[in-house]
Short mmCIF file of C-alpha atoms in Angstrom, two decimals:
data_model
loop_
_atom_site.label_atom_id
_atom_site.label_comp_id
_atom_site.label_asym_id
_atom_site.label_seq_id
_atom_site.Cartn_x
_atom_site.Cartn_y
_atom_site.Cartn_z
CA UNK A 1 23.45 -19.57 -29.03
CA UNK A 2 21.81 -20.79 -32.44
CA UNK A 3 19.45 -22.85 -33.17
CA UNK A 4 22.03 -26.02 -33.59
CA UNK A 5 22.59 -25.87 -29.98
CA UNK A 6 20.16 -28.17 -28.53
CA UNK A 7 18.96 -29.20 -24.48
CA UNK A 8 17.33 -32.49 -24.85
CA UNK A 9 15.73 -31.76 -21.32
CA UNK A 10 14.23 -28.45 -22.65
CA UNK A 11 10.42 -28.71 -22.58
CA UNK A 12 10.24 -26.69 -25.34
CA UNK A 13 12.40 -28.80 -27.84
CA UNK A 14 10.65 -30.24 -30.62
CA UNK A 15 10.62 -33.93 -30.40
CA UNK A 16 11.30 -35.06 -34.02
CA UNK A 17 9.29 -36.31 -36.16
CA UNK A 18 9.07 -40.20 -36.84
CA UNK A 19 10.99 -39.29 -40.14
CA UNK A 20 14.06 -37.65 -38.60
CA UNK A 21 14.23 -40.30 -36.20
CA UNK A 22 14.67 -43.20 -38.80
CA UNK A 23 17.47 -41.20 -39.81
CA UNK A 24 20.73 -42.76 -38.71
CA UNK A 25 22.58 -40.48 -35.75
CA UNK A 26 25.84 -39.99 -35.52
CA UNK A 27 28.05 -38.87 -32.39
CA UNK A 28 31.05 -37.23 -31.64
CA UNK A 29 32.09 -35.57 -28.68
CA UNK A 30 35.14 -34.07 -26.82
CA UNK A 31 36.59 -30.88 -25.82
CA UNK A 32 38.03 -29.53 -29.21
CA UNK A 33 38.85 -26.75 -27.07
CA UNK A 34 41.76 -26.13 -29.86
CA UNK A 35 40.58 -27.52 -33.33
CA UNK A 36 42.86 -28.49 -35.97
CA UNK A 37 42.55 -30.37 -39.46
CA UNK A 38 42.30 -33.98 -37.22
CA UNK A 39 38.99 -32.87 -35.79
CA UNK A 40 37.54 -31.90 -39.12
CA UNK A 41 38.66 -34.87 -40.73
CA UNK A 42 36.79 -36.54 -38.08
CA UNK A 43 34.01 -34.85 -37.70
CA UNK A 44 33.45 -34.98 -41.55
CA UNK A 45 33.88 -38.60 -41.80
CA UNK A 46 31.48 -39.06 -38.69
CA UNK A 47 29.43 -37.14 -40.89
CA UNK A 48 29.54 -39.25 -43.74
CA UNK A 49 28.16 -42.52 -41.68
CA UNK A 50 24.68 -40.96 -40.61
CA UNK A 51 22.01 -38.18 -41.32
CA UNK A 52 22.59 -35.73 -38.56
CA UNK A 53 25.91 -35.29 -36.55
CA UNK A 54 25.39 -33.99 -33.42
CA UNK A 55 28.41 -32.86 -31.11
CA UNK A 56 29.18 -33.53 -27.81
CA UNK A 57 30.91 -30.84 -25.57
CA UNK A 58 32.31 -31.58 -22.41
CA UNK A 59 31.75 -28.57 -19.94
CA UNK A 60 35.04 -26.28 -18.90
CA UNK A 61 34.73 -27.63 -15.64
CA UNK A 62 34.77 -31.53 -16.60
CA UNK A 63 37.66 -29.90 -19.42
CA UNK A 64 39.70 -28.84 -15.88
CA UNK A 65 39.72 -31.86 -14.54
CA UNK A 66 40.24 -33.92 -17.68
CA UNK A 67 43.26 -31.86 -19.14
CA UNK A 68 44.41 -29.47 -15.74
CA UNK A 69 44.13 -25.99 -14.44
CA UNK A 70 45.01 -24.52 -17.18
CA UNK A 71 42.47 -25.63 -19.77
CA UNK A 72 40.11 -25.65 -21.54
CA UNK A 73 41.80 -22.44 -23.67
CA UNK A 74 38.98 -21.16 -25.11
CA UNK A 75 35.33 -21.60 -22.49
CA UNK A 76 32.21 -23.47 -23.53
CA UNK A 77 30.59 -20.51 -25.25
CA UNK A 78 33.47 -20.11 -27.72
CA UNK A 79 33.71 -23.57 -28.51
CA UNK A 80 29.87 -23.82 -29.42
CA UNK A 81 30.57 -20.87 -31.60
CA UNK A 82 32.76 -23.00 -33.76
CA UNK A 83 31.36 -25.84 -33.61
CA UNK A 84 27.99 -24.96 -34.73
CA UNK A 85 29.91 -23.40 -37.98
CA UNK A 86 31.43 -26.13 -38.96
CA UNK A 87 28.59 -27.52 -42.00
CA UNK A 88 29.29 -31.53 -41.06
CA UNK A 89 27.46 -30.79 -37.82
CA UNK A 90 24.07 -30.60 -37.39
CA UNK A 91 23.71 -29.97 -33.24
CA UNK A 92 25.76 -29.75 -30.80
CA UNK A 93 25.39 -30.16 -27.16
CA UNK A 94 27.37 -30.18 -23.50
CA UNK A 95 27.74 -32.44 -20.29
CA UNK A 96 29.02 -31.78 -17.48
CA UNK A 97 29.81 -35.73 -16.01
CA UNK A 98 29.59 -39.47 -17.21
CA UNK A 99 25.98 -39.46 -16.25
CA UNK A 100 25.13 -36.00 -18.90
CA UNK A 101 27.05 -37.55 -21.34
CA UNK A 102 25.46 -41.16 -21.66
CA UNK A 103 22.31 -39.25 -20.99
CA UNK A 104 22.66 -37.18 -23.83
CA UNK A 105 24.00 -40.00 -26.19
CA UNK A 106 20.58 -42.11 -25.34
CA UNK A 107 18.35 -39.06 -25.84
CA UNK A 108 20.04 -38.00 -29.26
CA UNK A 109 18.76 -41.75 -30.90
CA UNK A 110 22.52 -42.06 -31.96
CA UNK A 111 23.55 -45.50 -33.46
CA UNK A 112 26.67 -44.82 -33.48
CA UNK A 113 29.19 -42.78 -31.53
CA UNK A 114 32.69 -41.92 -33.61
CA UNK A 115 35.58 -41.47 -31.63
CA UNK A 116 39.83 -40.98 -31.68
CA UNK A 117 41.37 -44.47 -31.58
CA UNK A 118 43.55 -44.25 -28.67
CA UNK A 119 40.06 -44.23 -26.50
CA UNK A 120 39.68 -47.87 -27.87
CA UNK A 121 38.29 -49.99 -24.58
CA UNK A 122 37.39 -46.66 -22.77
CA UNK A 123 34.51 -44.55 -24.72
CA UNK A 124 31.30 -43.55 -22.09
CA UNK A 125 27.97 -44.63 -23.34
CA UNK A 126 29.18 -47.26 -25.58
CA UNK A 127 26.72 -49.50 -24.57
CA UNK A 128 24.29 -46.64 -25.55
CA UNK A 129 24.28 -47.11 -29.58
CA UNK A 130 24.48 -49.98 -32.00
CA UNK A 131 28.58 -49.14 -33.08
CA UNK A 132 31.38 -47.36 -32.49
CA UNK A 133 33.71 -46.36 -34.90
CA UNK A 134 37.36 -45.71 -34.16
CA UNK A 135 39.17 -43.12 -35.96
CA UNK A 136 42.99 -42.93 -36.69
CA UNK A 137 44.66 -40.28 -35.66
CA UNK A 138 45.72 -38.27 -38.22
CA UNK A 139 48.64 -35.52 -39.49
CA UNK A 140 50.31 -36.41 -36.18
CA UNK A 141 48.32 -33.37 -34.39
CA UNK A 142 47.06 -33.60 -30.80
CA UNK A 143 45.33 -29.68 -28.85
CA UNK A 144 48.16 -31.04 -26.41
CA UNK A 145 50.83 -30.76 -28.56
CA UNK A 146 49.83 -27.82 -30.31
CA UNK A 147 49.38 -26.31 -27.04
CA UNK A 148 52.92 -27.10 -26.02
CA UNK A 149 54.71 -25.69 -29.12
#
């Protein structure tokens, strides 16, 4: 994994300098199993809201639990590689439970979560940030629709 993948629990993770902590950090999470244009637009928008964008990825086990036995299409390692290659993304982390997700959000010092509008009313970790921004679905795309074609 590259230098963009971080584990906030790792003792070797450097403590951010004061100047880094004061810059707005934005959080986006999901499985991002099959990346499409709607994902890229939301990620670009999220980055425009702050200085640092952290993407949280569901572990393979969590994706399978939430999406069914045929998912994920791409392993966590491959999804991390793809996410790290997107120029708007500063760091990538992973989580396997709601508690881990909340802990990662808190450790990141994110001020805002950006999430698809279909998650209104059910944003895990919303009480850990100052703002939740709901991004509208674009191009009528979803990974589930793409896979079912």
